[in-house]
């Protein structure tokens, strides 16, 4: 495939999970200044640790773009009280995302409730949960980015596993909804998708699904790599260039479909968590340019 879209260092975003064990959110924000990185995406545990108000002030002071807040969703539960708790938690996440100026709230579906074999029912709970929080997201001006996860997580983390499955939900729940985008870019759908290389690369239909999503539903682009062998299903994601994903081809699909956001590097890896944080960031910057 010939290249039209080159990686742009000014469009690099660091997801806090990449440096989960090395740095607090405050340290990550300071590291971005040190390494000339203009965007971050925090996980909620790091945000809670720093405090939303302090985080928002630090992010403003450093003029950082927040490409997303990770993460909400996880709707299926064994009973009505559990489902209600998930909705309440998602409302809080939407408010926190608005407070730090996040361009979207990343959602994962959630898996089967403990002991359940009712996958159809779990997926219905995801649909109902999304529908219930959408109004709150719209009024807060926070687009919801549903991130399909690799099917190996279907039971325990996410029963939405392909971009098309996620887009079917978007089309059903938010057929033509828009939210104002405070960044000055084109308005985004209230409900869209995040494309994570780790989760979509295997799917033969992902190029068509990315085109189907189009600019207004493409809310996030997450980068890492798939190692062979992968020694842990959750915490052995690879640095870009160390695995088997054709990341430049994926970039062509995503940007070719009109995506106008950032390249967010999200590497959950016990190997990289054992490396000095500044060394990880230097490697991320080099590999972003060379391997994506
Ligand atoms: Zn992701």
PDB file of C-alpha atoms and ligand atoms in Angstrom:
ATOM      1  CA  UNK A   1       0.000   0.000   0.000  1.00  0.00           C
ATOM      2  CA  UNK A   2       1.346   3.437  -0.868  1.00  0.00           C
ATOM      3  CA  UNK A   3       1.444   5.974   1.940  1.00  0.00           C
ATOM      4  CA  UNK A   4      -0.615   9.103   2.010  1.00  0.00           C
ATOM      5  CA  UNK A   5      -0.708   9.764   5.744  1.00  0.00           C
ATOM      6  CA  UNK A   6       2.578  10.105   7.611  1.00  0.00           C
ATOM      7  CA  UNK A   7       2.762  10.076  11.407  1.00  0.00           C
ATOM      8  CA  UNK A   8       2.895  13.586  12.844  1.00  0.00           C
ATOM      9  CA  UNK A   9       4.752  14.085  16.158  1.00  0.00           C
ATOM     10  CA  UNK A  10       2.392  16.958  16.943  1.00  0.00           C
ATOM     11  CA  UNK A  11      -0.479  14.454  16.878  1.00  0.00           C
ATOM     12  CA  UNK A  12       1.021  11.999  19.357  1.00  0.00           C
ATOM     13  CA  UNK A  13      -0.935  11.335  22.542  1.00  0.00           C
ATOM     14  CA  UNK A  14       0.284   9.363  25.553  1.00  0.00           C
ATOM     15  CA  UNK A  15      -2.236   7.126  27.253  1.00  0.00           C
ATOM     16  CA  UNK A  16      -1.512   6.889  30.974  1.00  0.00           C
ATOM     17  CA  UNK A  17      -1.708   3.073  30.821  1.00  0.00           C
ATOM     18  CA  UNK A  18       1.567   3.076  28.868  1.00  0.00           C
ATOM     19  CA  UNK A  19       3.306   4.376  31.997  1.00  0.00           C
ATOM     20  CA  UNK A  20       0.936   2.888  34.555  1.00  0.00           C
ATOM     21  CA  UNK A  21       3.546   1.685  37.022  1.00  0.00           C
ATOM     22  CA  UNK A  22       6.115   4.449  36.532  1.00  0.00           C
ATOM     23  CA  UNK A  23       4.198   7.710  36.883  1.00  0.00           C
ATOM     24  CA  UNK A  24       1.269   9.427  38.519  1.00  0.00           C
ATOM     25  CA  UNK A  25      -0.887  11.593  36.277  1.00  0.00           C
ATOM     26  CA  UNK A  26       0.940  14.697  37.536  1.00  0.00           C
ATOM     27  CA  UNK A  27       4.258  13.102  36.608  1.00  0.00           C
ATOM     28  CA  UNK A  28       2.898  12.102  33.213  1.00  0.00           C
ATOM     29  CA  UNK A  29       1.772  15.680  32.543  1.00  0.00           C
ATOM     30  CA  UNK A  30       5.207  16.999  33.491  1.00  0.00           C
ATOM     31  CA  UNK A  31       6.873  14.363  31.310  1.00  0.00           C
ATOM     32  CA  UNK A  32       4.813  15.523  28.325  1.00  0.00           C
ATOM     33  CA  UNK A  33       6.274  19.010  28.715  1.00  0.00           C
ATOM     34  CA  UNK A  34       9.781  17.537  29.039  1.00  0.00           C
ATOM     35  CA  UNK A  35       9.353  15.424  25.907  1.00  0.00           C
ATOM     36  CA  UNK A  36       7.367  17.952  23.863  1.00  0.00           C
ATOM     37  CA  UNK A  37       4.220  15.822  23.675  1.00  0.00           C
ATOM     38  CA  UNK A  38       0.995  17.766  23.296  1.00  0.00           C
ATOM     39  CA  UNK A  39      -1.706  15.284  24.271  1.00  0.00           C
ATOM     40  CA  UNK A  40      -2.592  12.716  26.904  1.00  0.00           C
ATOM     41  CA  UNK A  41      -5.354  10.291  27.698  1.00  0.00           C
ATOM     42  CA  UNK A  42      -5.688   9.457  31.400  1.00  0.00           C
ATOM     43  CA  UNK A  43      -7.305   6.437  32.978  1.00  0.00           C
ATOM     44  CA  UNK A  44      -9.818   7.193  35.686  1.00  0.00           C
ATOM     45  CA  UNK A  45      -7.823   5.672  38.548  1.00  0.00           C
ATOM     46  CA  UNK A  46      -4.971   8.087  37.808  1.00  0.00           C
ATOM     47  CA  UNK A  47      -7.419  10.963  37.486  1.00  0.00           C
ATOM     48  CA  UNK A  48      -9.102  10.157  40.804  1.00  0.00           C
ATOM     49  CA  UNK A  49      -5.720   9.907  42.506  1.00  0.00           C
ATOM     50  CA  UNK A  50      -4.750  13.434  41.399  1.00  0.00           C
ATOM     51  CA  UNK A  51      -8.260  14.850  41.739  1.00  0.00           C
ATOM     52  CA  UNK A  52     -10.312  16.133  38.821  1.00  0.00           C
ATOM     53  CA  UNK A  53      -9.963  19.824  39.662  1.00  0.00           C
ATOM     54  CA  UNK A  54      -6.190  19.664  40.105  1.00  0.00           C
ATOM     55  CA  UNK A  55      -5.817  17.576  36.970  1.00  0.00           C
ATOM     56  CA  UNK A  56      -7.909  20.029  34.968  1.00  0.00           C
ATOM     57  CA  UNK A  57      -5.773  22.943  36.201  1.00  0.00           C
ATOM     58  CA  UNK A  58      -2.509  21.158  35.366  1.00  0.00           C
ATOM     59  CA  UNK A  59      -3.775  20.151  31.928  1.00  0.00           C
ATOM     60  CA  UNK A  60      -4.782  23.749  31.200  1.00  0.00           C
ATOM     61  CA  UNK A  61      -1.487  25.128  32.498  1.00  0.00           C
ATOM     62  CA  UNK A  62       0.445  22.772  30.225  1.00  0.00           C
ATOM     63  CA  UNK A  63      -1.939  23.401  27.295  1.00  0.00           C
ATOM     64  CA  UNK A  64      -2.401  19.692  26.752  1.00  0.00           C
ATOM     65  CA  UNK A  65      -5.076  18.192  24.543  1.00  0.00           C
ATOM     66  CA  UNK A  66      -6.950  15.368  26.276  1.00  0.00           C
ATOM     67  CA  UNK A  67      -7.705  12.860  23.558  1.00  0.00           C
ATOM     68  CA  UNK A  68      -9.931  10.731  25.783  1.00  0.00           C
ATOM     69  CA  UNK A  69     -10.770   9.609  29.284  1.00  0.00           C
ATOM     70  CA  UNK A  70     -10.436   5.850  29.864  1.00  0.00           C
ATOM     71  CA  UNK A  71     -12.905   4.428  30.617  1.00  0.00           C
ATOM     72  CA  UNK A  72     -16.604   3.967  31.197  1.00  0.00           C
ATOM     73  CA  UNK A  73     -19.109   1.434  29.973  1.00  0.00           C
ATOM     74  CA  UNK A  74     -19.208  -2.054  31.554  1.00  0.00           C
ATOM     75  CA  UNK A  75     -22.994  -2.128  31.548  1.00  0.00           C
ATOM     76  CA  UNK A  76     -24.061  -5.768  32.079  1.00  0.00           C
ATOM     77  CA  UNK A  77     -24.783  -6.736  35.681  1.00  0.00           C
ATOM     78  CA  UNK A  78     -26.603  -9.544  37.451  1.00  0.00           C
ATOM     79  CA  UNK A  79     -29.413  -7.358  38.789  1.00  0.00           C
ATOM     80  CA  UNK A  80     -31.118  -4.005  38.412  1.00  0.00           C
ATOM     81  CA  UNK A  81     -29.098  -2.446  41.241  1.00  0.00           C
ATOM     82  CA  UNK A  82     -25.858  -3.420  39.491  1.00  0.00           C
ATOM     83  CA  UNK A  83     -27.052  -1.973  36.202  1.00  0.00           C
ATOM     84  CA  UNK A  84     -28.107   1.229  37.973  1.00  0.00           C
ATOM     85  CA  UNK A  85     -24.681   1.516  39.618  1.00  0.00           C
ATOM     86  CA  UNK A  86     -23.046   1.219  36.191  1.00  0.00           C
ATOM     87  CA  UNK A  87     -25.239   4.007  34.798  1.00  0.00           C
ATOM     88  CA  UNK A  88     -24.402   6.258  37.760  1.00  0.00           C
ATOM     89  CA  UNK A  89     -20.698   5.535  37.344  1.00  0.00           C
ATOM     90  CA  UNK A  90     -20.905   6.416  33.649  1.00  0.00           C
ATOM     91  CA  UNK A  91     -22.601   9.713  34.441  1.00  0.00           C
ATOM     92  CA  UNK A  92     -19.716  10.547  36.784  1.00  0.00           C
ATOM     93  CA  UNK A  93     -17.220   9.582  34.103  1.00  0.00           C
ATOM     94  CA  UNK A  94     -18.946  11.874  31.591  1.00  0.00           C
ATOM     95  CA  UNK A  95     -18.794  14.764  34.076  1.00  0.00           C
ATOM     96  CA  UNK A  96     -15.104  14.094  34.759  1.00  0.00           C
ATOM     97  CA  UNK A  97     -14.374  13.933  31.027  1.00  0.00           C
ATOM     98  CA  UNK A  98     -16.091  17.301  30.566  1.00  0.00           C
ATOM     99  CA  UNK A  99     -14.153  18.801  33.490  1.00  0.00           C
ATOM    100  CA  UNK A 100     -10.782  17.925  31.971  1.00  0.00           C
ATOM    101  CA  UNK A 101     -11.862  18.852  28.434  1.00  0.00           C
ATOM    102  CA  UNK A 102     -11.544  15.294  27.105  1.00  0.00           C
ATOM    103  CA  UNK A 103     -12.438  14.930  23.439  1.00  0.00           C
ATOM    104  CA  UNK A 104     -14.321  11.724  24.241  1.00  0.00           C
ATOM    105  CA  UNK A 105     -15.075   9.203  26.949  1.00  0.00           C
ATOM    106  CA  UNK A 106     -13.807   5.757  25.997  1.00  0.00           C
ATOM    107  CA  UNK A 107     -16.313   2.994  26.736  1.00  0.00           C
ATOM    108  CA  UNK A 108     -15.944  -0.759  26.788  1.00  0.00           C
ATOM    109  CA  UNK A 109     -19.048  -2.893  26.774  1.00  0.00           C
ATOM    110  CA  UNK A 110     -18.502  -5.183  29.736  1.00  0.00           C
ATOM    111  CA  UNK A 111     -18.804  -8.969  29.587  1.00  0.00           C
ATOM    112  CA  UNK A 112     -21.157 -11.557  31.004  1.00  0.00           C
ATOM    113  CA  UNK A 113     -22.399 -11.060  34.555  1.00  0.00           C
ATOM    114  CA  UNK A 114     -20.850 -13.675  36.886  1.00  0.00           C
ATOM    115  CA  UNK A 115     -22.385 -17.101  36.321  1.00  0.00           C
ATOM    116  CA  UNK A 116     -24.366 -16.019  33.259  1.00  0.00           C
ATOM    117  CA  UNK A 117     -24.388 -17.729  29.860  1.00  0.00           C
ATOM    118  CA  UNK A 118     -26.779 -15.188  28.367  1.00  0.00           C
ATOM    119  CA  UNK A 119     -24.610 -13.390  25.836  1.00  0.00           C
ATOM    120  CA  UNK A 120     -27.623 -12.071  23.949  1.00  0.00           C
ATOM    121  CA  UNK A 121     -28.945 -10.629  27.203  1.00  0.00           C
ATOM    122  CA  UNK A 122     -25.580  -9.061  28.059  1.00  0.00           C
ATOM    123  CA  UNK A 123     -25.449  -7.358  24.682  1.00  0.00           C
ATOM    124  CA  UNK A 124     -28.971  -6.043  25.189  1.00  0.00           C
ATOM    125  CA  UNK A 125     -27.839  -4.542  28.513  1.00  0.00           C
ATOM    126  CA  UNK A 126     -25.007  -2.788  26.673  1.00  0.00           C
ATOM    127  CA  UNK A 127     -27.458  -1.313  24.191  1.00  0.00           C
ATOM    128  CA  UNK A 128     -29.816  -0.186  26.952  1.00  0.00           C
ATOM    129  CA  UNK A 129     -26.973   1.278  29.005  1.00  0.00           C
ATOM    130  CA  UNK A 130     -25.615   3.261  26.069  1.00  0.00           C
ATOM    131  CA  UNK A 131     -29.079   4.585  25.283  1.00  0.00           C
ATOM    132  CA  UNK A 132     -29.550   5.642  28.888  1.00  0.00           C
ATOM    133  CA  UNK A 133     -26.353   7.696  29.211  1.00  0.00           C
ATOM    134  CA  UNK A 134     -26.399   9.246  25.742  1.00  0.00           C
ATOM    135  CA  UNK A 135     -28.511  12.245  26.718  1.00  0.00           C
ATOM    136  CA  UNK A 136     -26.170  13.088  29.567  1.00  0.00           C
ATOM    137  CA  UNK A 137     -23.168  12.817  27.243  1.00  0.00           C
ATOM    138  CA  UNK A 138     -24.829  15.112  24.715  1.00  0.00           C
ATOM    139  CA  UNK A 139     -25.653  17.780  27.232  1.00  0.00           C
ATOM    140  CA  UNK A 140     -22.142  17.590  28.689  1.00  0.00           C
ATOM    141  CA  UNK A 141     -20.660  17.894  25.178  1.00  0.00           C
ATOM    142  CA  UNK A 142     -18.680  14.664  25.604  1.00  0.00           C
ATOM    143  CA  UNK A 143     -18.847  12.215  22.686  1.00  0.00           C
ATOM    144  CA  UNK A 144     -18.933   8.555  23.713  1.00  0.00           C
ATOM    145  CA  UNK A 145     -16.344   6.364  21.969  1.00  0.00           C
ATOM    146  CA  UNK A 146     -17.308   2.709  22.135  1.00  0.00           C
ATOM    147  CA  UNK A 147     -14.150   0.641  21.782  1.00  0.00           C
ATOM    148  CA  UNK A 148     -14.705  -2.909  20.531  1.00  0.00           C
ATOM    149  CA  UNK A 149     -12.287  -5.314  22.203  1.00  0.00           C
ATOM    150  CA  UNK A 150     -10.700  -8.429  20.725  1.00  0.00           C
ATOM    151  CA  UNK A 151     -13.113 -11.399  21.069  1.00  0.00           C
ATOM    152  CA  UNK A 152     -10.836 -13.109  23.597  1.00  0.00           C
ATOM    153  CA  UNK A 153     -12.316 -10.643  26.110  1.00  0.00           C
ATOM    154  CA  UNK A 154     -15.945 -11.397  25.248  1.00  0.00           C
ATOM    155  CA  UNK A 155     -16.730 -13.214  28.504  1.00  0.00           C
ATOM    156  CA  UNK A 156     -15.046 -10.990  31.032  1.00  0.00           C
ATOM    157  CA  UNK A 157     -14.488  -7.507  29.598  1.00  0.00           C
ATOM    158  CA  UNK A 158     -16.386  -6.653  26.464  1.00  0.00           C
ATOM    159  CA  UNK A 159     -19.113  -8.393  24.493  1.00  0.00           C
ATOM    160  CA  UNK A 160     -18.821  -5.803  21.700  1.00  0.00           C
ATOM    161  CA  UNK A 161     -15.972  -7.223  19.658  1.00  0.00           C
ATOM    162  CA  UNK A 162     -15.932  -5.755  16.165  1.00  0.00           C
ATOM    163  CA  UNK A 163     -16.165  -2.262  14.743  1.00  0.00           C
ATOM    164  CA  UNK A 164     -19.254  -3.255  12.775  1.00  0.00           C
ATOM    165  CA  UNK A 165     -20.964  -4.510  15.919  1.00  0.00           C
ATOM    166  CA  UNK A 166     -20.154  -1.199  17.618  1.00  0.00           C
ATOM    167  CA  UNK A 167     -21.314   0.792  14.591  1.00  0.00           C
ATOM    168  CA  UNK A 168     -24.607  -1.127  14.480  1.00  0.00           C
ATOM    169  CA  UNK A 169     -25.191   0.100  18.042  1.00  0.00           C
ATOM    170  CA  UNK A 170     -24.248   3.660  17.053  1.00  0.00           C
ATOM    171  CA  UNK A 171     -26.659   3.592  14.126  1.00  0.00           C
ATOM    172  CA  UNK A 172     -29.448   2.181  16.264  1.00  0.00           C
ATOM    173  CA  UNK A 173     -29.048   4.438  19.303  1.00  0.00           C
ATOM    174  CA  UNK A 174     -27.675   7.626  17.769  1.00  0.00           C
ATOM    175  CA  UNK A 175     -28.802   7.592  14.127  1.00  0.00           C
ATOM    176  CA  UNK A 176     -27.918  11.212  13.414  1.00  0.00           C
ATOM    177  CA  UNK A 177     -26.931  12.751  16.752  1.00  0.00           C
ATOM    178  CA  UNK A 178     -24.231  15.357  16.927  1.00  0.00           C
ATOM    179  CA  UNK A 179     -22.461  17.047  19.786  1.00  0.00           C
ATOM    180  CA  UNK A 180     -20.586  20.335  19.492  1.00  0.00           C
ATOM    181  CA  UNK A 181     -16.845  19.714  19.446  1.00  0.00           C
ATOM    182  CA  UNK A 182     -15.131  22.277  21.638  1.00  0.00           C
ATOM    183  CA  UNK A 183     -11.834  21.838  19.808  1.00  0.00           C
ATOM    184  CA  UNK A 184     -13.104  23.663  16.753  1.00  0.00           C
ATOM    185  CA  UNK A 185     -12.978  20.609  14.533  1.00  0.00           C
ATOM    186  CA  UNK A 186     -15.933  19.157  12.701  1.00  0.00           C
ATOM    187  CA  UNK A 187     -18.824  18.148  14.948  1.00  0.00           C
ATOM    188  CA  UNK A 188     -18.674  14.559  16.144  1.00  0.00           C
ATOM    189  CA  UNK A 189     -21.420  12.048  16.674  1.00  0.00           C
ATOM    190  CA  UNK A 190     -22.603  11.748  20.250  1.00  0.00           C
ATOM    191  CA  UNK A 191     -21.844   8.031  19.948  1.00  0.00           C
ATOM    192  CA  UNK A 192     -18.909   6.786  17.893  1.00  0.00           C
ATOM    193  CA  UNK A 193     -16.030   4.339  18.050  1.00  0.00           C
ATOM    194  CA  UNK A 194     -12.403   4.148  19.053  1.00  0.00           C
ATOM    195  CA  UNK A 195     -10.185   2.093  16.744  1.00  0.00           C
ATOM    196  CA  UNK A 196      -7.536   0.248  18.740  1.00  0.00           C
ATOM    197  CA  UNK A 197      -4.971  -1.583  16.622  1.00  0.00           C
ATOM    198  CA  UNK A 198      -4.724  -4.410  19.156  1.00  0.00           C
ATOM    199  CA  UNK A 199      -8.435  -5.123  18.970  1.00  0.00           C
ATOM    200  CA  UNK A 200      -9.238  -4.665  15.281  1.00  0.00           C
ATOM    201  CA  UNK A 201      -6.192  -5.829  13.291  1.00  0.00           C
ATOM    202  CA  UNK A 202      -7.369  -9.462  12.940  1.00  0.00           C
ATOM    203  CA  UNK A 203     -10.831  -8.542  11.617  1.00  0.00           C
ATOM    204  CA  UNK A 204     -10.981  -8.928   7.818  1.00  0.00           C
ATOM    205  CA  UNK A 205     -13.754  -6.351   7.700  1.00  0.00           C
ATOM    206  CA  UNK A 206     -11.993  -3.591   9.659  1.00  0.00           C
ATOM    207  CA  UNK A 207     -11.053  -1.466   6.613  1.00  0.00           C
ATOM    208  CA  UNK A 208     -14.659  -1.375   5.444  1.00  0.00           C
ATOM    209  CA  UNK A 209     -15.895  -0.747   8.987  1.00  0.00           C
ATOM    210  CA  UNK A 210     -13.499   2.202   9.370  1.00  0.00           C
ATOM    211  CA  UNK A 211     -14.834   3.682   6.130  1.00  0.00           C
ATOM    212  CA  UNK A 212     -18.352   3.063   7.376  1.00  0.00           C
ATOM    213  CA  UNK A 213     -17.604   4.930  10.629  1.00  0.00           C
ATOM    214  CA  UNK A 214     -16.403   8.005   8.740  1.00  0.00           C
ATOM    215  CA  UNK A 215     -15.031  11.191  10.215  1.00  0.00           C
ATOM    216  CA  UNK A 216     -17.896  11.939  12.566  1.00  0.00           C
ATOM    217  CA  UNK A 217     -17.909   8.538  14.295  1.00  0.00           C
ATOM    218  CA  UNK A 218     -14.117   8.000  14.410  1.00  0.00           C
ATOM    219  CA  UNK A 219     -13.355   9.384  17.850  1.00  0.00           C
ATOM    220  CA  UNK A 220     -10.084   7.707  18.783  1.00  0.00           C
ATOM    221  CA  UNK A 221      -7.103   5.834  17.317  1.00  0.00           C
ATOM    222  CA  UNK A 222      -5.065   3.691  19.726  1.00  0.00           C
ATOM    223  CA  UNK A 223      -1.670   2.254  18.872  1.00  0.00           C
ATOM    224  CA  UNK A 224       0.344  -0.672  20.151  1.00  0.00           C
ATOM    225  CA  UNK A 225       1.363  -3.979  18.590  1.00  0.00           C
ATOM    226  CA  UNK A 226       0.482  -7.681  18.742  1.00  0.00           C
ATOM    227  CA  UNK A 227       3.415  -9.766  19.918  1.00  0.00           C
ATOM    228  CA  UNK A 228       4.069 -13.332  18.800  1.00  0.00           C
ATOM    229  CA  UNK A 229       3.851 -15.132  21.090  1.00  0.00           C
ATOM    230  CA  UNK A 230       1.652 -13.079  23.378  1.00  0.00           C
ATOM    231  CA  UNK A 231       2.355 -14.335  26.886  1.00  0.00           C
ATOM    232  CA  UNK A 232      -0.491 -12.581  28.718  1.00  0.00           C
ATOM    233  CA  UNK A 233      -3.907 -11.792  27.270  1.00  0.00           C
ATOM    234  CA  UNK A 234      -4.123  -8.409  28.982  1.00  0.00           C
ATOM    235  CA  UNK A 235      -0.697  -7.128  29.955  1.00  0.00           C
ATOM    236  CA  UNK A 236       1.617  -8.174  27.128  1.00  0.00           C
ATOM    237  CA  UNK A 237       0.880  -5.618  24.439  1.00  0.00           C
ATOM    238  CA  UNK A 238       3.768  -4.674  22.227  1.00  0.00           C
ATOM    239  CA  UNK A 239       5.594  -1.459  21.410  1.00  0.00           C
ATOM    240  CA  UNK A 240       4.829  -0.390  17.843  1.00  0.00           C
ATOM    241  CA  UNK A 241       7.180  -2.223  15.501  1.00  0.00           C
ATOM    242  CA  UNK A 242       7.769  -5.209  17.793  1.00  0.00           C
ATOM    243  CA  UNK A 243       4.774  -7.225  16.590  1.00  0.00           C
ATOM    244  CA  UNK A 244       2.792  -8.256  13.528  1.00  0.00           C
ATOM    245  CA  UNK A 245       0.258  -5.464  12.977  1.00  0.00           C
ATOM    246  CA  UNK A 246       0.641  -3.471   9.743  1.00  0.00           C
ATOM    247  CA  UNK A 247       0.264  -0.146  11.544  1.00  0.00           C
ATOM    248  CA  UNK A 248       1.018   2.079   8.516  1.00  0.00           C
ATOM    249  CA  UNK A 249      -1.790   0.311   6.631  1.00  0.00           C
ATOM    250  CA  UNK A 250      -4.147   0.855   9.551  1.00  0.00           C
ATOM    251  CA  UNK A 251      -3.164   4.543   9.615  1.00  0.00           C
ATOM    252  CA  UNK A 252      -4.098   4.784   5.927  1.00  0.00           C
ATOM    253  CA  UNK A 253      -7.536   3.331   6.635  1.00  0.00           C
ATOM    254  CA  UNK A 254      -8.216   5.548   9.658  1.00  0.00           C
ATOM    255  CA  UNK A 255      -6.988   8.847   8.226  1.00  0.00           C
ATOM    256  CA  UNK A 256      -8.295   7.961   4.774  1.00  0.00           C
ATOM    257  CA  UNK A 257     -11.773   7.792   6.324  1.00  0.00           C
ATOM    258  CA  UNK A 258     -11.424  11.398   7.529  1.00  0.00           C
ATOM    259  CA  UNK A 259     -10.164  10.900  11.077  1.00  0.00           C
ATOM    260  CA  UNK A 260      -8.820  14.219  12.352  1.00  0.00           C
ATOM    261  CA  UNK A 261      -7.677  13.294  15.858  1.00  0.00           C
ATOM    262  CA  UNK A 262      -4.508  12.055  17.527  1.00  0.00           C
ATOM    263  CA  UNK A 263      -2.453   8.860  17.547  1.00  0.00           C
ATOM    264  CA  UNK A 264      -2.826   7.622  21.106  1.00  0.00           C
ATOM    265  CA  UNK A 265      -0.185   5.170  22.291  1.00  0.00           C
ATOM    266  CA  UNK A 266      -1.725   2.735  24.763  1.00  0.00           C
ATOM    267  CA  UNK A 267       0.553  -0.144  25.752  1.00  0.00           C
ATOM    268  CA  UNK A 268      -0.491  -2.293  28.692  1.00  0.00           C
ATOM    269  CA  UNK A 269       2.715  -4.221  29.254  1.00  0.00           C
ATOM    270  CA  UNK A 270       4.454  -5.524  32.336  1.00  0.00           C
ATOM    271  CA  UNK A 271       7.665  -5.514  30.276  1.00  0.00           C
ATOM    272  CA  UNK A 272       7.458  -1.804  29.474  1.00  0.00           C
ATOM    273  CA  UNK A 273       6.240  -0.929  32.967  1.00  0.00           C
ATOM    274  CA  UNK A 274       9.601  -2.194  34.235  1.00  0.00           C
ATOM    275  CA  UNK A 275      11.533   0.255  31.998  1.00  0.00           C
ATOM    276  CA  UNK A 276      12.483   3.817  33.009  1.00  0.00           C
ATOM    277  CA  UNK A 277       9.599   6.132  32.069  1.00  0.00           C
ATOM    278  CA  UNK A 278      11.673   8.619  30.073  1.00  0.00           C
ATOM    279  CA  UNK A 279      13.179   5.736  28.116  1.00  0.00           C
ATOM    280  CA  UNK A 280       9.676   4.440  27.305  1.00  0.00           C
ATOM    281  CA  UNK A 281       8.623   7.881  26.063  1.00  0.00           C
ATOM    282  CA  UNK A 282      11.719   8.226  23.892  1.00  0.00           C
ATOM    283  CA  UNK A 283      11.001   4.796  22.400  1.00  0.00           C
ATOM    284  CA  UNK A 284       7.331   5.674  21.824  1.00  0.00           C
ATOM    285  CA  UNK A 285       8.330   8.832  19.936  1.00  0.00           C
ATOM    286  CA  UNK A 286      10.854   7.035  17.759  1.00  0.00           C
ATOM    287  CA  UNK A 287       8.588   4.093  16.991  1.00  0.00           C
ATOM    288  CA  UNK A 288       5.609   6.343  16.300  1.00  0.00           C
ATOM    289  CA  UNK A 289       7.563   7.956  13.492  1.00  0.00           C
ATOM    290  CA  UNK A 290       9.311   4.827  12.233  1.00  0.00           C
ATOM    291  CA  UNK A 291       6.696   2.089  12.639  1.00  0.00           C
ATOM    292  CA  UNK A 292       3.247   3.612  12.280  1.00  0.00           C
TER     293      UNK A 292
HETATM  294 ZN1  LIG B   1      -7.616   1.295  23.466  1.00  0.00          ZN
END
